[in-house]
Amino acid sequence: MKSKMKKEFLNFEGGLFSEVEKADVGDSYTKMAEAGVALMGWADPFMPDFSIPSHIMDKTIEAIKSPISSHYTAPTGNMELREVICSRFLEKYGVEIIPERNVIITPGSDSALFFAMFPFLQKDDEVIIPCPSYPNNMQNIKMMQATPVVYKLESNNDYQIEMESLEALVTDKTKMIVLTHPNNPTTTVYSKESLEAIRTIVLKYNLVLVCDQAFDDFTFENEYIAPMSLPDMFEHTITVCSISKGMGLSGYRVGYIIASDKIMDVMYGCAVSVVGATNTVSQIAAVEAFKHPEFMELFEKSYDYRRHQAYKILNNIPGVKLKLPESGFLAWVDVSELGDSSTICKRIVDEAKVAVNDGVNYGPGGEGHIRIVLGVYRDNEVVVEALEGMAQVLNKIALEKGIK
Ligand SMILES: Cc1ncc(COP(=O)(O)O)c(C=O)c1O
């Protein structure tokens, strides 16, 4: 039966972990944990520990007990949730969006990203994607038989975007730019200049911008600008967000799409067949999280501590380079002087019993890097201990290679 699949899908064998097949992720994950491996390769806040705030748990239980819990919401989502999302956008980005016209709630943002691209992309369309990037966004483009065109982000340019190099990639087939902002895996918060470059190109060539904002809740030193808030960009931008990362509610599976009336006119029309509807109880609990988001301050404090620890511990190793993470709870580490990243990931699992991601999975520019998820485990010290174990292995490799 596999031979009947589209060739674009057949390329997707294999997963994020170097030694784990994608179809086998659930099982291997458990097996690794049972073998005492610290799992720092899955961007799931505080996994595997208990982390749900009590007011959200209470709301969830209350919702389950209500008659509505076993019924569908509208395919476009719970209206109260759409209202609180609009309030957040007004407060955070100064953008006025209308709950009835500009928002669709989705089962997580992965499906939202697919839905955001699907109405636009067809065979031979070109999509510019700054890389290294969240792999799913690259895969979506390929699954739609369009062609990803890589904008290679450079570490020595702080992974920012320059207009001339961006414009050089535009052809008469270019239809879309997909931006993960802040970026996963590099944690980059795109600067005003980078976003202005994108805006200029989008407007000049009449392109669509899909902006994946799954990590937009925690940005540290740098100002976060939402591309949809820039002049004339709302009509061109489809913004995709999630409660998984910032609110630590990944298992609730709630994401959302924000777009202009003209785009939503079509998307609302097909929401019933594409989305169906998102989990009713999860949406009610998400309203509570938006209304009382104070718990996120503690999350942020913890991630801030962890990124400084990672910076301190890993930067001390000869041949290892790490910039202070700019957002969220990831660390993007340059290990290229020590050898190829796949071998290094394997040694980290075998010798330190810590699973991290091989940078090659994040597209061109990812080679020679590893991604570490600092946001796992509730206890900061568990993460610090795992980082120290990893550091011992990396120091050993540096010694073996004679790097000082
Ligand atoms: C950049 C980015 N976008 C989107 C997602 C999808 O998250 P969810 O479907 O849980 O909203 C992820 C998950 O890892 C991510 O890293």
Short mmCIF file of C-alpha atoms and ligand atoms in Angstrom, two decimals:
data_model
loop_
_atom_site.label_atom_id
_atom_site.label_comp_id
_atom_site.label_asym_id
_atom_site.label_seq_id
_atom_site.Cartn_x
_atom_site.Cartn_y
_atom_site.Cartn_z
CA MET A 1 0.00 0.00 0.00
CA LYS A 2 2.92 2.29 0.67
CA SER A 3 3.67 2.27 -3.07
CA LYS A 4 0.36 4.05 -3.63
CA MET A 5 1.42 7.02 -1.50
CA LYS A 6 2.47 10.32 -3.04
CA LYS A 7 6.23 10.49 -3.27
CA GLU A 8 6.22 13.71 -1.21
CA PHE A 9 4.90 11.70 1.74
CA LEU A 10 7.25 8.76 1.33
CA ASN A 11 10.19 11.03 2.12
CA PHE A 12 8.99 11.53 5.66
CA GLU A 13 10.28 8.38 7.25
CA GLY A 14 12.34 8.96 10.38
CA GLY A 15 11.90 11.45 13.17
CA LEU A 16 13.50 14.03 15.37
CA PHE A 17 15.50 11.67 17.52
CA SER A 18 18.56 10.25 15.86
CA GLU A 19 17.85 6.71 17.03
CA VAL A 20 14.06 6.75 16.98
CA GLU A 21 11.79 6.10 14.04
CA LYS A 22 8.94 8.59 13.88
CA ALA A 23 6.23 5.93 13.80
CA ASP A 24 7.81 4.57 16.94
CA VAL A 25 8.13 7.80 18.90
CA GLY A 26 5.54 6.99 21.57
CA ASP A 27 7.05 3.66 22.43
CA SER A 28 10.69 4.61 22.18
CA TYR A 29 10.06 7.65 24.31
CA THR A 30 8.77 5.43 27.10
CA LYS A 31 11.58 2.95 26.59
CA MET A 32 14.23 5.67 26.80
CA ALA A 33 12.65 7.10 29.95
CA GLU A 34 12.56 3.60 31.48
CA ALA A 35 16.24 3.21 30.67
CA GLY A 36 16.91 6.33 32.74
CA VAL A 37 17.49 8.70 29.80
CA ALA A 38 16.60 12.35 30.49
CA LEU A 39 14.41 13.42 27.57
CA MET A 40 15.46 16.87 26.43
CA GLY A 41 14.39 16.66 22.83
CA TRP A 42 10.65 17.13 22.98
CA ALA A 43 9.42 20.74 23.21
CA ASP A 44 6.78 19.95 25.80
CA PRO A 45 6.86 22.25 28.86
CA PHE A 46 7.83 20.47 32.10
CA MET A 47 7.37 17.03 30.54
CA PRO A 48 6.96 14.50 32.17
CA ASP A 49 6.08 16.26 35.44
CA PHE A 50 2.84 17.58 36.82
CA SER A 51 2.50 21.23 35.82
CA ILE A 52 -1.14 22.18 35.34
CA PRO A 53 -2.13 25.29 37.34
CA SER A 54 -4.90 24.50 39.84
CA HIS A 55 -7.41 27.04 38.47
CA ILE A 56 -7.13 25.47 35.01
CA MET A 57 -7.52 22.00 36.43
CA ASP A 58 -10.62 23.08 38.39
CA LYS A 59 -12.10 24.65 35.26
CA THR A 60 -11.40 21.50 33.26
CA ILE A 61 -13.18 19.32 35.83
CA GLU A 62 -16.10 21.75 36.00
CA ALA A 63 -16.33 21.70 32.19
CA ILE A 64 -16.25 17.90 32.04
CA LYS A 65 -19.18 17.81 34.47
CA SER A 66 -21.28 20.17 32.38
CA PRO A 67 -23.68 18.85 29.71
CA ILE A 68 -21.81 20.72 26.98
CA SER A 69 -18.61 18.69 27.48
CA SER A 70 -19.56 15.86 25.15
CA HIS A 71 -20.75 18.10 22.33
CA TYR A 72 -19.13 19.91 19.43
CA THR A 73 -18.38 23.60 19.46
CA ALA A 74 -18.72 25.52 16.19
CA PRO A 75 -16.00 24.41 13.73
CA THR A 76 -14.48 27.88 14.07
CA GLY A 77 -14.33 27.51 17.87
CA ASN A 78 -15.78 28.60 21.20
CA MET A 79 -16.77 32.28 20.94
CA GLU A 80 -15.59 33.21 24.44
CA LEU A 81 -12.17 31.80 23.62
CA ARG A 82 -12.06 33.80 20.41
CA GLU A 83 -12.93 36.92 22.41
CA VAL A 84 -10.14 36.45 24.95
CA ILE A 85 -7.69 35.79 22.12
CA CYS A 86 -8.71 39.06 20.48
CA SER A 87 -8.18 40.90 23.78
CA ARG A 88 -4.71 39.37 24.03
CA PHE A 89 -3.83 40.54 20.52
CA LEU A 90 -5.05 44.04 21.22
CA GLU A 91 -3.09 44.26 24.46
CA LYS A 92 0.07 42.55 23.22
CA TYR A 93 0.34 43.69 19.61
CA GLY A 94 -2.05 46.63 19.36
CA VAL A 95 -3.99 44.84 16.63
CA GLU A 96 -7.77 44.97 16.66
CA ILE A 97 -9.24 41.70 15.47
CA ILE A 98 -12.84 40.63 15.50
CA PRO A 99 -13.75 37.34 17.21
CA GLU A 100 -16.55 36.60 14.73
CA ARG A 101 -14.45 37.28 11.64
CA ASN A 102 -10.74 36.84 12.19
CA VAL A 103 -10.14 33.78 14.41
CA ILE A 104 -10.39 30.00 14.05
CA ILE A 105 -9.61 27.68 16.96
CA THR A 106 -7.77 24.52 15.93
CA PRO A 107 -6.62 21.26 17.56
CA GLY A 108 -3.11 22.57 18.26
CA SER A 109 -1.07 24.77 15.97
CA ASP A 110 0.48 22.00 13.86
CA SER A 111 -2.86 21.37 12.19
CA ALA A 112 -3.40 25.15 12.05
CA LEU A 113 -0.14 25.59 10.14
CA PHE A 114 -1.20 22.94 7.65
CA PHE A 115 -4.61 24.62 7.27
CA ALA A 116 -2.96 28.02 6.86
CA MET A 117 -0.85 26.85 3.91
CA PHE A 118 -3.22 24.38 2.29
CA PRO A 119 -5.65 26.80 0.54
CA PHE A 120 -2.75 28.57 -1.17
CA LEU A 121 -0.14 26.03 -2.15
CA GLN A 122 -0.13 23.83 -5.19
CA LYS A 123 2.41 22.02 -7.32
CA ASP A 124 5.40 24.11 -8.34
CA ASP A 125 4.63 27.07 -6.09
CA GLU A 126 7.76 28.27 -4.34
CA VAL A 127 7.80 29.04 -0.64
CA ILE A 128 10.68 30.86 1.02
CA ILE A 129 11.55 29.42 4.39
CA PRO A 130 14.30 30.78 6.63
CA CYS A 131 16.35 27.81 7.90
CA PRO A 132 17.22 26.24 10.29
CA SER A 133 13.52 26.00 10.94
CA TYR A 134 10.76 24.01 12.62
CA PRO A 135 10.81 20.85 10.46
CA ASN A 136 7.03 20.53 10.14
CA ASN A 137 6.78 23.81 8.30
CA MET A 138 9.25 22.58 5.69
CA GLN A 139 7.42 19.26 5.47
CA ASN A 140 4.01 20.89 4.99
CA ILE A 141 5.30 22.72 1.94
CA LYS A 142 6.59 19.49 0.42
CA MET A 143 3.41 17.56 1.24
CA MET A 144 1.49 20.14 -0.76
CA GLN A 145 3.85 19.47 -3.68
CA ALA A 146 5.19 23.00 -3.52
CA THR A 147 8.91 23.73 -3.40
CA PRO A 148 10.67 25.06 -0.31
CA VAL A 149 13.29 27.66 -1.15
CA VAL A 150 15.73 28.00 1.70
CA TYR A 151 16.84 31.36 3.05
CA LYS A 152 19.94 30.31 4.97
CA LEU A 153 20.10 32.02 8.34
CA GLU A 154 23.65 32.71 9.45
CA SER A 155 24.91 32.54 12.99
CA ASN A 156 27.38 35.38 12.35
CA ASN A 157 24.41 37.57 11.43
CA ASP A 158 22.57 36.51 14.61
CA TYR A 159 20.21 34.48 12.39
CA GLN A 160 18.52 37.68 11.19
CA ILE A 161 17.21 38.34 7.67
CA GLU A 162 18.60 40.72 5.06
CA MET A 163 16.52 42.20 2.33
CA GLU A 164 18.91 41.77 -0.63
CA SER A 165 19.45 38.06 0.07
CA LEU A 166 15.73 37.58 0.59
CA GLU A 167 14.79 39.36 -2.61
CA ALA A 168 17.35 37.33 -4.54
CA LEU A 169 15.23 34.22 -3.82
CA VAL A 170 12.00 35.63 -5.29
CA THR A 171 10.92 34.27 -8.68
CA ASP A 172 7.63 34.44 -10.57
CA LYS A 173 6.69 31.18 -8.81
CA THR A 174 7.13 32.55 -5.29
CA LYS A 175 3.83 32.57 -3.44
CA MET A 176 4.57 32.47 0.27
CA ILE A 177 7.08 33.04 3.03
CA VAL A 178 6.83 30.83 6.12
CA LEU A 179 8.40 32.41 9.17
CA THR A 180 8.74 30.76 12.56
CA HIS A 181 8.98 33.76 14.89
CA PRO A 182 10.49 33.36 17.43
CA ASN A 183 12.40 30.72 15.60
CA ASN A 184 12.59 27.11 16.66
CA PRO A 185 15.38 25.88 16.89
CA THR A 186 17.58 29.01 16.97
CA THR A 187 15.29 30.94 19.43
CA THR A 188 15.79 34.06 17.29
CA VAL A 189 13.40 36.94 17.84
CA TYR A 190 13.39 38.66 14.46
CA SER A 191 14.45 42.29 14.62
CA LYS A 192 12.51 45.26 13.33
CA GLU A 193 14.93 45.37 10.37
CA SER A 194 14.41 41.69 9.49
CA LEU A 195 10.64 42.09 9.67
CA GLU A 196 10.79 45.27 7.63
CA ALA A 197 12.76 43.36 4.97
CA ILE A 198 10.07 40.68 4.91
CA ARG A 199 7.33 43.29 4.79
CA THR A 200 8.96 45.06 1.84
CA ILE A 201 9.26 41.82 -0.13
CA VAL A 202 5.76 40.60 0.75
CA LEU A 203 4.17 43.87 -0.35
CA LYS A 204 6.36 44.36 -3.42
CA TYR A 205 5.64 40.87 -4.81
CA ASN A 206 2.15 40.46 -3.32
CA LEU A 207 3.07 37.36 -1.26
CA VAL A 208 1.38 35.52 1.60
CA LEU A 209 3.18 35.39 4.94
CA VAL A 210 2.45 32.46 7.25
CA CYS A 211 3.83 33.36 10.66
CA ASP A 212 4.22 30.55 13.18
CA GLN A 213 4.10 32.24 16.59
CA ALA A 214 3.98 29.10 18.76
CA PHE A 215 6.81 30.50 20.91
CA ASP A 216 5.69 34.15 21.10
CA ASP A 217 4.90 34.18 24.84
CA PHE A 218 8.42 34.29 26.25
CA THR A 219 10.90 36.61 24.61
CA PHE A 220 13.62 38.05 26.77
CA GLU A 221 15.87 41.02 25.86
CA ASN A 222 14.57 41.69 22.36
CA GLU A 223 11.31 43.41 21.51
CA TYR A 224 8.80 41.06 19.87
CA ILE A 225 6.97 42.49 16.88
CA ALA A 226 4.13 40.55 15.28
CA PRO A 227 4.40 40.91 11.47
CA MET A 228 0.60 41.26 11.17
CA SER A 229 0.86 44.50 13.17
CA LEU A 230 3.11 46.19 10.59
CA PRO A 231 1.51 48.64 8.13
CA ASP A 232 -0.50 46.92 5.36
CA MET A 233 0.56 43.47 6.54
CA PHE A 234 -2.67 42.26 8.12
CA GLU A 235 -4.17 41.48 4.70
CA HIS A 236 -1.08 39.45 3.76
CA THR A 237 -0.43 37.57 7.01
CA ILE A 238 -1.83 34.37 8.43
CA THR A 239 -0.75 34.13 12.05
CA VAL A 240 -0.72 30.80 13.84
CA CYS A 241 -0.48 30.54 17.64
CA SER A 242 -0.76 27.92 20.35
CA ILE A 243 -1.38 27.46 24.05
CA SER A 244 1.07 24.53 24.09
CA LYS A 245 4.35 26.31 24.76
CA GLY A 246 3.62 29.52 26.67
CA MET A 247 0.81 28.14 28.80
CA GLY A 248 2.32 24.69 29.08
CA LEU A 249 -0.96 23.11 27.94
CA SER A 250 0.34 21.03 25.06
CA GLY A 251 -1.93 18.09 25.87
CA TYR A 252 -5.03 20.27 25.65
CA ARG A 253 -4.43 20.62 21.90
CA VAL A 254 -5.58 24.18 21.35
CA GLY A 255 -4.11 26.42 18.68
CA TYR A 256 -5.57 29.24 16.61
CA ILE A 257 -5.34 31.04 13.31
CA ILE A 258 -5.70 34.80 12.90
CA ALA A 259 -6.25 36.27 9.45
CA SER A 260 -8.09 38.99 7.57
CA ASP A 261 -11.79 38.77 6.72
CA LYS A 262 -11.04 38.00 3.08
CA ILE A 263 -8.89 34.99 3.91
CA MET A 264 -11.20 33.86 6.70
CA ASP A 265 -14.17 34.05 4.38
CA VAL A 266 -12.74 30.99 2.63
CA MET A 267 -11.27 29.34 5.72
CA TYR A 268 -14.51 29.59 7.71
CA GLY A 269 -16.21 27.97 4.73
CA CYS A 270 -14.00 24.91 4.83
CA ALA A 271 -13.37 24.78 8.63
CA VAL A 272 -16.08 22.19 9.09
CA SER A 273 -14.36 19.73 6.78
CA VAL A 274 -10.76 20.55 7.70
CA VAL A 275 -10.96 21.20 11.45
CA GLY A 276 -14.28 19.62 12.39
CA ALA A 277 -14.08 21.22 15.82
CA THR A 278 -11.56 21.45 18.63
CA ASN A 279 -12.02 19.65 21.97
CA THR A 280 -14.86 21.39 23.83
CA VAL A 281 -13.46 20.95 27.36
CA SER A 282 -9.98 22.10 26.30
CA GLN A 283 -11.42 25.27 24.82
CA ILE A 284 -13.30 26.09 28.05
CA ALA A 285 -10.12 25.52 30.07
CA ALA A 286 -8.15 27.67 27.61
CA VAL A 287 -10.54 30.58 28.29
CA GLU A 288 -9.61 30.29 31.97
CA ALA A 289 -5.91 30.29 31.11
CA PHE A 290 -6.27 33.47 29.03
CA LYS A 291 -8.32 35.19 31.74
CA HIS A 292 -5.85 34.32 34.51
CA PRO A 293 -2.42 33.96 32.94
CA GLU A 294 -0.40 34.96 36.03
CA PHE A 295 1.02 31.43 36.29
CA MET A 296 3.02 32.12 33.13
CA GLU A 297 5.28 34.48 35.06
CA LEU A 298 6.67 31.55 37.05
CA PHE A 299 7.22 29.58 33.85
CA GLU A 300 9.14 32.50 32.40
CA LYS A 301 11.28 32.85 35.50
CA SER A 302 12.20 29.21 35.33
CA TYR A 303 13.09 29.35 31.61
CA ASP A 304 15.13 32.48 32.18
CA TYR A 305 17.15 30.74 34.89
CA ARG A 306 17.67 27.66 32.72
CA ARG A 307 18.88 29.59 29.66
CA HIS A 308 21.50 31.38 31.76
CA GLN A 309 22.61 28.07 33.28
CA ALA A 310 22.89 26.46 29.84
CA TYR A 311 24.85 29.45 28.58
CA LYS A 312 27.25 29.25 31.52
CA ILE A 313 27.74 25.47 31.50
CA LEU A 314 28.02 24.83 27.77
CA ASN A 315 30.01 27.89 26.74
CA ASN A 316 32.84 26.78 29.00
CA ILE A 317 33.51 23.73 26.84
CA PRO A 318 36.29 24.00 24.25
CA GLY A 319 34.85 23.84 20.72
CA VAL A 320 31.25 24.48 21.86
CA LYS A 321 29.42 27.75 21.15
CA LEU A 322 26.06 28.85 22.44
CA LYS A 323 24.42 32.25 22.22
CA LEU A 324 22.17 33.21 25.10
CA PRO A 325 18.74 31.90 23.99
CA GLU A 326 16.48 34.80 22.96
CA SER A 327 13.12 33.20 23.62
CA GLY A 328 11.25 30.26 25.07
CA PHE A 329 12.98 27.22 26.49
CA LEU A 330 15.34 25.90 23.83
CA ALA A 331 19.09 26.05 23.40
CA TRP A 332 20.75 25.88 19.99
CA VAL A 333 24.33 24.76 20.39
CA ASP A 334 27.13 24.82 17.82
CA VAL A 335 29.21 21.66 18.26
CA SER A 336 30.69 21.66 14.74
CA GLU A 337 34.28 21.84 15.97
CA LEU A 338 33.77 18.60 17.87
CA GLY A 339 32.53 16.58 14.89
CA ASP A 340 29.26 15.70 13.22
CA SER A 341 26.15 16.37 15.26
CA SER A 342 24.63 12.89 14.79
CA THR A 343 27.64 11.20 16.38
CA ILE A 344 27.65 13.76 19.18
CA CYS A 345 23.93 13.22 19.92
CA LYS A 346 24.56 9.49 20.08
CA ARG A 347 27.44 9.90 22.50
CA ILE A 348 25.34 12.20 24.69
CA VAL A 349 22.58 9.56 24.88
CA ASP A 350 24.99 6.68 25.49
CA GLU A 351 27.33 8.37 27.93
CA ALA A 352 25.30 11.10 29.66
CA LYS A 353 21.91 9.42 29.27
CA VAL A 354 20.36 12.58 27.87
CA ALA A 355 18.38 12.67 24.61
CA VAL A 356 18.74 15.87 22.57
CA ASN A 357 17.95 16.69 18.93
CA ASP A 358 20.37 16.46 16.04
CA GLY A 359 20.50 19.83 14.24
CA VAL A 360 20.34 18.22 10.79
CA ASN A 361 16.61 17.72 11.32
CA TYR A 362 16.05 21.48 11.15
CA GLY A 363 17.12 21.87 7.54
CA PRO A 364 20.14 23.54 5.93
CA GLY A 365 22.30 25.29 8.50
CA GLY A 366 21.31 22.79 11.19
CA GLU A 367 24.30 20.51 10.66
CA GLY A 368 26.96 20.78 13.34
CA HIS A 369 24.36 21.83 15.91
CA ILE A 370 22.27 20.21 18.60
CA ARG A 371 18.96 21.44 20.02
CA ILE A 372 18.36 21.05 23.73
CA VAL A 373 14.91 21.50 25.24
CA LEU A 374 15.58 23.28 28.53
CA GLY A 375 11.87 23.51 29.35
CA VAL A 376 11.39 19.89 30.38
CA TYR A 377 11.03 18.71 34.01
CA ARG A 378 9.50 20.83 36.71
CA ASP A 379 12.63 21.06 38.79
CA ASN A 380 15.32 23.43 37.50
CA GLU A 381 18.03 21.38 39.16
CA VAL A 382 17.14 18.23 37.20
CA VAL A 383 17.78 20.22 34.02
CA VAL A 384 21.03 21.67 35.35
CA GLU A 385 22.22 18.19 36.31
CA ALA A 386 21.46 16.89 32.81
CA LEU A 387 23.35 19.84 31.31
CA GLU A 388 26.33 19.07 33.51
CA GLY A 389 26.27 15.42 32.42
CA MET A 390 26.16 16.54 28.81
CA ALA A 391 29.03 18.96 29.43
CA GLN A 392 31.19 16.11 30.76
CA VAL A 393 30.71 14.16 27.52
CA LEU A 394 31.37 17.22 25.36
CA ASN A 395 34.52 18.03 27.35
CA LYS A 396 35.67 14.45 26.84
CA ILE A 397 35.13 14.70 23.07
CA ALA A 398 37.04 18.01 23.00
CA LEU A 399 39.93 16.36 24.86
CA GLU A 400 39.95 13.39 22.46
CA LYS A 401 40.12 15.82 19.54
CA GLY A 402 42.83 17.88 21.17
CA ILE A 403 40.66 21.03 21.18
CA LYS A 404 41.54 23.48 23.94
C1 LIG B 1 7.60 26.28 16.14
C2 LIG B 1 6.47 25.36 16.44
N1 LIG B 1 5.29 25.59 15.86
C3 LIG B 1 4.23 24.81 16.11
C4 LIG B 1 4.33 23.72 16.96
C5 LIG B 1 3.13 22.86 17.17
O1 LIG B 1 2.67 22.92 18.47
P1 LIG B 1 1.15 22.57 18.86
O2 LIG B 1 0.57 21.75 17.76
O3 LIG B 1 1.26 21.84 20.14
O4 LIG B 1 0.45 23.87 19.01
C6 LIG B 1 5.55 23.42 17.56
C7 LIG B 1 5.70 22.24 18.44
O5 LIG B 1 6.77 21.80 18.77
C8 LIG B 1 6.65 24.27 17.30
O6 LIG B 1 7.84 24.05 17.85
#
